[in-house]
mmCIF file of C-alpha atoms in Angstrom:
data_model
loop_
_atom_site.group_PDB
_atom_site.id
_atom_site.type_symbol
_atom_site.label_atom_id
_atom_site.label_comp_id
_atom_site.label_asym_id
_atom_site.label_seq_id
_atom_site.Cartn_x
_atom_site.Cartn_y
_atom_site.Cartn_z
ATOM 1 C CA MET A 297 8.094 -79.319 15.290
ATOM 2 C CA ALA A 298 11.813 -80.156 15.011
ATOM 3 C CA GLN A 299 13.362 -80.951 11.655
ATOM 4 C CA GLN A 300 14.038 -84.574 12.589
ATOM 5 C CA GLU A 301 10.426 -85.054 13.732
ATOM 6 C CA ARG A 302 9.178 -83.697 10.426
ATOM 7 C CA ILE A 303 11.430 -86.142 8.572
ATOM 8 C CA ARG A 304 10.027 -89.004 10.654
ATOM 9 C CA TYR A 305 6.439 -87.868 10.007
ATOM 10 C CA PHE A 306 7.198 -87.563 6.302
ATOM 11 C CA GLY A 307 8.415 -91.153 6.026
ATOM 12 C CA ALA A 308 5.631 -92.551 8.198
ATOM 13 C CA ALA A 309 3.032 -90.701 6.127
ATOM 14 C CA LEU A 310 4.318 -92.212 2.889
ATOM 15 C CA LEU A 311 4.196 -95.695 4.374
ATOM 16 C CA ALA A 312 0.693 -95.179 5.790
ATOM 17 C CA VAL A 313 -0.727 -94.135 2.438
ATOM 18 C CA VAL A 314 0.806 -97.089 0.589
ATOM 19 C CA LEU A 315 -0.409 -99.634 3.136
ATOM 20 C CA ILE A 316 -3.916 -98.170 3.330
ATOM 21 C CA VAL A 317 -4.380 -98.166 -0.431
ATOM 22 C CA GLY A 318 -3.074 -101.721 -0.742
ATOM 23 C CA GLY A 319 -5.137 -103.006 2.165
ATOM 24 C CA GLY A 320 -8.253 -101.343 0.836
ATOM 25 C CA TRP A 321 -7.966 -103.113 -2.493
ATOM 26 C CA TRP A 322 -7.493 -106.469 -0.769
ATOM 27 C CA LEU A 323 -10.721 -105.917 1.182
ATOM 28 C CA TRP A 324 -12.557 -104.913 -1.965
ATOM 29 C CA ARG A 325 -11.233 -107.920 -3.896
ATOM 30 C CA GLY A 326 -12.710 -110.315 -1.339
ATOM 31 C CA GLY A 327 -16.267 -109.499 -2.377
ATOM 32 C CA HIS A 328 -15.944 -108.907 -6.138
ATOM 33 C CA HIS A 329 -15.116 -111.665 -8.607
ATOM 34 C CA ALA A 330 -17.753 -111.256 -11.303
ATOM 35 C CA ARG A 331 -16.774 -110.311 -14.824
ATOM 36 C CA LEU A 332 -18.496 -107.547 -16.733
ATOM 37 C CA PRO A 333 -20.173 -108.671 -19.988
ATOM 38 C CA ALA A 334 -18.004 -107.750 -22.955
ATOM 39 C CA GLU A 335 -20.845 -105.924 -24.689
ATOM 40 C CA LEU A 336 -21.145 -103.461 -21.804
ATOM 41 C CA ALA A 337 -17.549 -102.318 -22.115
ATOM 42 C CA PRO A 338 -16.215 -103.038 -25.627
ATOM 43 C CA ASN A 339 -13.038 -100.971 -25.088
ATOM 44 C CA ILE A 340 -11.750 -102.996 -22.143
ATOM 45 C CA PRO A 341 -8.370 -104.691 -22.890
ATOM 46 C CA ASP A 342 -8.471 -108.472 -23.286
ATOM 47 C CA ASP A 343 -6.538 -109.120 -20.063
ATOM 48 C CA ILE A 344 -8.988 -107.147 -17.912
ATOM 49 C CA ALA A 345 -11.721 -109.079 -16.105
ATOM 50 C CA LEU A 346 -13.396 -106.144 -14.382
ATOM 51 C CA ARG A 347 -13.472 -102.385 -14.805
ATOM 52 C CA LEU A 348 -15.214 -99.889 -12.540
ATOM 53 C CA ASP A 349 -15.534 -96.265 -13.625
ATOM 54 C CA HIS A 350 -15.643 -93.237 -11.307
ATOM 55 C CA VAL A 351 -15.066 -95.267 -8.156
ATOM 56 C CA THR A 352 -15.037 -94.266 -4.506
ATOM 57 C CA PHE A 353 -13.852 -96.656 -1.791
ATOM 58 C CA ARG A 354 -14.053 -95.900 1.917
ATOM 59 C CA GLY A 355 -12.609 -97.614 4.962
ATOM 60 C CA LEU A 356 -14.680 -97.547 8.150
ATOM 61 C CA SER A 357 -13.631 -97.897 11.778
ATOM 62 C CA GLY A 358 -16.129 -97.524 14.600
ATOM 63 C CA GLY A 359 -18.710 -96.341 12.107
ATOM 64 C CA LYS A 360 -16.480 -93.484 10.929
ATOM 65 C CA ILE A 361 -14.631 -93.042 7.653
ATOM 66 C CA VAL A 362 -10.873 -93.303 8.261
ATOM 67 C CA TRP A 363 -9.678 -93.415 4.641
ATOM 68 C CA GLU A 364 -11.124 -92.741 1.218
ATOM 69 C CA VAL A 365 -10.012 -93.478 -2.350
ATOM 70 C CA VAL A 366 -11.474 -91.644 -5.369
ATOM 71 C CA ALA A 367 -10.392 -92.537 -8.922
ATOM 72 C CA ASP A 368 -11.514 -92.381 -12.551
ATOM 73 C CA HIS A 369 -11.501 -96.140 -12.953
ATOM 74 C CA PHE A 370 -10.285 -99.403 -11.485
ATOM 75 C CA ASP A 371 -9.147 -102.471 -13.494
ATOM 76 C CA LEU A 372 -8.661 -106.033 -12.260
ATOM 77 C CA THR A 373 -6.770 -108.475 -14.517
ATOM 78 C CA LYS A 374 -8.251 -111.864 -15.427
ATOM 79 C CA ASP A 375 -5.496 -113.704 -13.563
ATOM 80 C CA GLN A 376 -6.229 -111.460 -10.561
ATOM 81 C CA LEU A 377 -2.501 -110.862 -10.127
ATOM 82 C CA LYS A 378 -2.680 -107.112 -10.682
ATOM 83 C CA PHE A 379 -5.072 -104.236 -10.295
ATOM 84 C CA ASN A 380 -4.677 -100.821 -11.839
ATOM 85 C CA VAL A 381 -6.140 -97.516 -10.732
ATOM 86 C CA ASN A 382 -6.081 -94.673 -13.249
ATOM 87 C CA GLY A 383 -6.832 -91.056 -12.551
ATOM 88 C CA LEU A 384 -6.183 -91.360 -8.818
ATOM 89 C CA LYS A 385 -7.962 -88.234 -7.646
ATOM 90 C CA ARG A 386 -7.544 -88.684 -3.946
ATOM 91 C CA VAL A 387 -6.272 -91.089 -1.312
ATOM 92 C CA ALA A 388 -7.195 -89.442 1.966
ATOM 93 C CA LEU A 389 -6.555 -90.261 5.618
ATOM 94 C CA LEU A 390 -9.323 -88.924 7.816
ATOM 95 C CA ASN A 391 -9.521 -88.249 11.544
ATOM 96 C CA GLU A 392 -12.952 -87.407 12.963
ATOM 97 C CA GLY A 393 -14.027 -86.423 9.467
ATOM 98 C CA ARG A 394 -11.076 -84.088 9.011
ATOM 99 C CA GLN A 395 -8.588 -84.789 6.226
ATOM 100 C CA GLU A 396 -5.082 -85.192 7.643
ATOM 101 C CA LEU A 397 -3.246 -86.513 4.598
ATOM 102 C CA MET A 398 -4.051 -86.589 0.867
ATOM 103 C CA VAL A 399 -2.319 -88.203 -2.115
ATOM 104 C CA SER A 400 -3.111 -87.840 -5.817
ATOM 105 C CA ALA A 401 -1.397 -89.305 -8.903
ATOM 106 C CA ASP A 402 -2.035 -90.348 -12.499
ATOM 107 C CA SER A 403 -2.027 -94.081 -11.788
ATOM 108 C CA LEU A 404 -1.480 -96.798 -9.190
ATOM 109 C CA GLU A 405 -0.700 -100.462 -9.774
ATOM 110 C CA ARG A 406 -0.412 -103.288 -7.267
ATOM 111 C CA ASP A 407 1.124 -106.692 -7.935
ATOM 112 C CA MET A 408 -0.971 -109.208 -5.992
ATOM 113 C CA SER A 409 1.776 -111.851 -6.091
ATOM 114 C CA ASN A 410 4.289 -109.861 -4.046
ATOM 115 C CA GLY A 411 2.372 -106.868 -2.671
ATOM 116 C CA ASN A 412 4.517 -104.310 -4.502
ATOM 117 C CA ILE A 413 2.841 -101.018 -5.401
ATOM 118 C CA SER A 414 3.804 -98.470 -8.056
ATOM 119 C CA VAL A 415 2.409 -94.927 -8.042
ATOM 120 C CA GLN A 416 3.194 -92.901 -11.158
ATOM 121 C CA GLY A 417 2.593 -89.490 -12.673
ATOM 122 C CA HIS A 418 2.431 -86.148 -10.841
ATOM 123 C CA VAL A 419 2.469 -87.680 -7.366
ATOM 124 C CA LEU A 420 1.352 -85.056 -4.852
ATOM 125 C CA MET A 421 1.067 -85.559 -1.102
ATOM 126 C CA THR A 422 -0.269 -82.866 1.213
ATOM 127 C CA GLY A 423 -0.911 -82.853 4.936
ATOM 128 C CA THR A 424 -0.314 -80.876 8.090
ATOM 129 C CA ASP A 425 2.971 -78.999 7.525
ATOM 130 C CA LEU A 426 3.692 -81.320 4.597
ATOM 131 C CA VAL A 427 3.856 -80.971 0.818
ATOM 132 C CA PHE A 428 5.564 -83.648 -1.278
ATOM 133 C CA ARG A 429 6.018 -83.871 -5.070
ATOM 134 C CA THR A 430 7.702 -86.453 -7.302
ATOM 135 C CA PRO A 431 7.041 -88.026 -10.723
ATOM 136 C CA GLY A 432 6.678 -91.508 -9.214
ATOM 137 C CA LEU A 433 7.410 -93.920 -6.369
ATOM 138 C CA ALA A 434 7.357 -97.647 -5.670
ATOM 139 C CA TRP A 435 6.700 -99.725 -2.551
ATOM 140 C CA ASP A 436 8.778 -102.909 -2.077
ATOM 141 C CA ASP A 437 6.571 -104.978 0.220
ATOM 142 C CA GLN A 438 9.111 -107.718 0.969
ATOM 143 C CA ARG A 439 11.915 -105.334 1.928
ATOM 144 C CA GLN A 440 9.507 -102.796 3.471
ATOM 145 C CA VAL A 441 11.211 -100.046 1.496
ATOM 146 C CA LEU A 442 9.727 -97.072 -0.310
ATOM 147 C CA ASN A 443 11.747 -96.182 -3.409
ATOM 148 C CA ILE A 444 11.553 -92.691 -4.897
ATOM 149 C CA PRO A 445 13.734 -92.958 -8.014
ATOM 150 C CA HIS A 446 12.944 -89.525 -9.406
ATOM 151 C CA ALA A 447 13.615 -86.003 -8.216
ATOM 152 C CA LEU A 448 11.917 -85.252 -4.904
ATOM 153 C CA ALA A 449 10.699 -81.868 -3.669
ATOM 154 C CA ALA A 450 9.231 -81.647 -0.172
ATOM 155 C CA GLN A 451 8.158 -78.952 2.247
ATOM 156 C CA LEU A 452 8.125 -80.027 5.906
ATOM 157 C CA GLY A 453 6.860 -77.093 7.925
ATOM 158 C CA ASP A 454 9.435 -74.353 7.400
ATOM 159 C CA ILE A 455 11.993 -76.830 6.012
ATOM 160 C CA SER A 456 12.295 -77.487 2.284
ATOM 161 C CA ILE A 457 14.100 -80.478 0.774
ATOM 162 C CA VAL A 458 15.084 -80.967 -2.858
ATOM 163 C CA ALA A 459 16.735 -84.314 -3.646
ATOM 164 C CA LYS A 460 17.847 -84.417 -7.279
ATOM 165 C CA ASP A 461 18.268 -88.204 -7.428
ATOM 166 C CA GLY A 462 15.281 -89.129 -5.292
ATOM 167 C CA ALA A 463 15.331 -91.011 -2.001
ATOM 168 C CA THR A 464 14.758 -94.359 -0.289
ATOM 169 C CA TYR A 465 12.822 -94.798 2.951
ATOM 170 C CA ASP A 466 13.771 -97.982 4.849
ATOM 171 C CA VAL A 467 10.885 -98.633 7.223
ATOM 172 C CA ALA A 468 12.550 -101.505 9.101
ATOM 173 C CA HIS A 469 15.561 -99.385 10.093
ATOM 174 C CA GLY A 470 13.910 -95.951 10.025
ATOM 175 C CA TYR A 471 16.269 -94.356 7.510
ATOM 176 C CA LEU A 472 15.543 -91.892 4.743
ATOM 177 C CA ARG A 473 18.446 -91.989 2.280
ATOM 178 C CA CYS A 474 19.078 -89.360 -0.376
ATOM 179 C CA PRO A 475 21.901 -90.836 -2.492
ATOM 180 C CA GLY A 476 22.476 -87.796 -4.695
ATOM 181 C CA PRO A 477 22.764 -84.017 -4.352
ATOM 182 C CA ILE A 478 20.383 -82.555 -1.784
ATOM 183 C CA VAL A 479 19.431 -79.008 -0.841
ATOM 184 C CA ILE A 480 17.892 -78.263 2.566
ATOM 185 C CA GLY A 481 16.485 -74.816 3.225
ATOM 186 C CA THR A 482 14.924 -73.239 6.297
ATOM 187 C CA ARG A 483 14.238 -69.609 7.197
ATOM 188 C CA GLY A 484 16.607 -68.306 4.558
ATOM 189 C CA ASN A 485 19.436 -70.693 5.491
ATOM 190 C CA VAL A 486 20.518 -73.216 2.841
ATOM 191 C CA LEU A 487 22.529 -76.423 3.234
ATOM 192 C CA ARG A 488 23.863 -78.294 0.209
ATOM 193 C CA ALA A 489 25.371 -81.770 0.283
ATOM 194 C CA GLY A 490 26.437 -84.561 -2.025
ATOM 195 C CA ALA A 491 24.098 -86.975 -0.201
ATOM 196 C CA ALA A 492 22.183 -87.254 3.073
ATOM 197 C CA LEU A 493 21.004 -89.871 5.575
ATOM 198 C CA PHE A 494 18.134 -89.081 7.963
ATOM 199 C CA SER A 495 17.481 -91.275 11.005
ATOM 200 C CA ALA A 496 13.843 -91.268 12.077
ATOM 201 C CA HIS A 497 14.481 -93.232 15.291
ATOM 202 C CA GLY A 498 17.513 -91.310 16.494
ATOM 203 C CA GLN A 499 16.272 -87.935 15.212
ATOM 204 C CA GLN A 500 19.615 -87.302 13.545
ATOM 205 C CA PHE A 501 20.861 -86.682 10.052
ATOM 206 C CA THR A 502 24.207 -86.896 8.305
ATOM 207 C CA LEU A 503 25.322 -84.840 5.309
ATOM 208 C CA PHE A 504 28.005 -86.217 3.010
ATOM 209 C CA THR A 505 30.621 -84.209 1.158
ATOM 210 C CA PRO A 506 30.758 -81.906 -0.566
ATOM 211 C CA VAL A 507 28.857 -79.812 1.992
ATOM 212 C CA SER A 508 28.283 -76.066 1.859
ATOM 213 C CA ALA A 509 26.046 -73.649 3.727
ATOM 214 C CA ASP A 510 24.567 -70.199 3.126
ATOM 215 C CA LEU A 511 23.559 -68.785 6.520
ATOM 216 C CA LEU A 512 21.736 -65.596 7.387
ATOM 217 C CA ILE A 513 23.490 -63.498 10.045
ATOM 218 C CA ALA A 514 21.317 -61.151 12.066
ATOM 219 C CA ASP A 515 22.484 -57.714 13.207
ATOM 220 C CA THR A 516 21.869 -58.630 16.841
ATOM 221 C CA GLY A 517 22.315 -61.835 18.772
ATOM 222 C CA SER A 518 19.476 -63.788 20.354
ATOM 223 C CA ALA A 519 20.187 -62.131 23.723
ATOM 224 C CA GLY A 520 20.029 -58.641 22.236
ATOM 225 C CA TYR A 521 23.790 -58.011 22.112
ATOM 226 C CA VAL A 522 25.116 -56.091 19.132
ATOM 227 C CA LEU A 523 27.524 -58.102 17.034
ATOM 228 C CA PRO A 524 31.066 -56.636 16.879
ATOM 229 C CA GLN A 525 31.824 -54.384 13.926
ATOM 230 C CA ILE A 526 34.640 -55.296 11.562
ATOM 231 C CA PRO A 527 37.336 -52.590 12.004
ATOM 232 C CA GLU A 528 38.422 -50.513 9.023
ATOM 233 C CA ILE A 529 41.707 -51.395 7.327
ATOM 234 C CA PRO A 530 44.436 -48.864 8.299
ATOM 235 C CA MET A 531 45.416 -46.478 5.480
ATOM 236 C CA GLN A 532 49.126 -47.423 5.650
ATOM 237 C CA ILE A 533 48.243 -51.065 4.948
ATOM 238 C CA ILE A 534 46.091 -50.000 1.994
ATOM 239 C CA GLU A 535 48.996 -47.911 0.589
ATOM 240 C CA ARG A 536 51.434 -50.830 0.985
ATOM 241 C CA TYR A 537 49.028 -53.093 -0.874
ATOM 242 C CA ARG A 538 48.695 -50.564 -3.695
ATOM 243 C CA THR A 539 52.494 -50.255 -3.966
ATOM 244 C CA TYR A 540 52.786 -54.044 -4.091
ATOM 245 C CA CYS A 541 50.204 -54.239 -6.874
ATOM 246 C CA ARG A 542 51.991 -51.550 -8.919
ATOM 247 C CA ARG A 543 55.241 -53.524 -8.696
ATOM 248 C CA LEU A 544 53.415 -56.490 -10.176
ATOM 249 C CA GLY A 545 52.026 -54.325 -12.940
ATOM 250 C CA GLN A 546 48.477 -54.597 -11.627
ATOM 251 C CA PRO A 547 46.179 -51.552 -11.452
#
């Protein structure tokens, strides 16, 4: 898979997880409005109308499970404007019973009034040729933008990305922006840049200055030709250089 395709899959995967989690809670909310008696859960905060412990939600399509959410507990506020999920063990996308993408985090919160979602604490996403880690992220539902304000570390196949100042994925325009220093590594080659812009639609990326690269050079070319050897410096040139250095008082 090409680097640009991995970047596009990475952004699409993030969006898919956010939308599936949010949509799942909306479906659940439609059939649950009852409040738990206070005596059954004396430690519930005053603004919480409903708490479910050790929950598992599943989404079905054609009689098959296509996504699954497992968490320690789920809270719904009395005004029904927010729900909170703590101890998010797993948000999984399934295909024919096989897990294709998984997300875990400490907590998830959705604002019902605007659809925004915040995922915080040890966010980990894993999938086919994909590993993604960050302390937290937020989904802006109106702008259709995924904001990753913290440091981001990702592995996309044989390509690694470390973005010190996080990233922003603009779904509408298909851009992944890394506004701060970024390091891209693949097969021993390393690219460093002051910022980066990845285009999912055009399969292109732009690195912004300062840009540097550490590249591995093989002994032979791809066609099997031996690379030319650097010739030795003639002795008379070496002696002239030594004489010049002595005149300057250098050893």
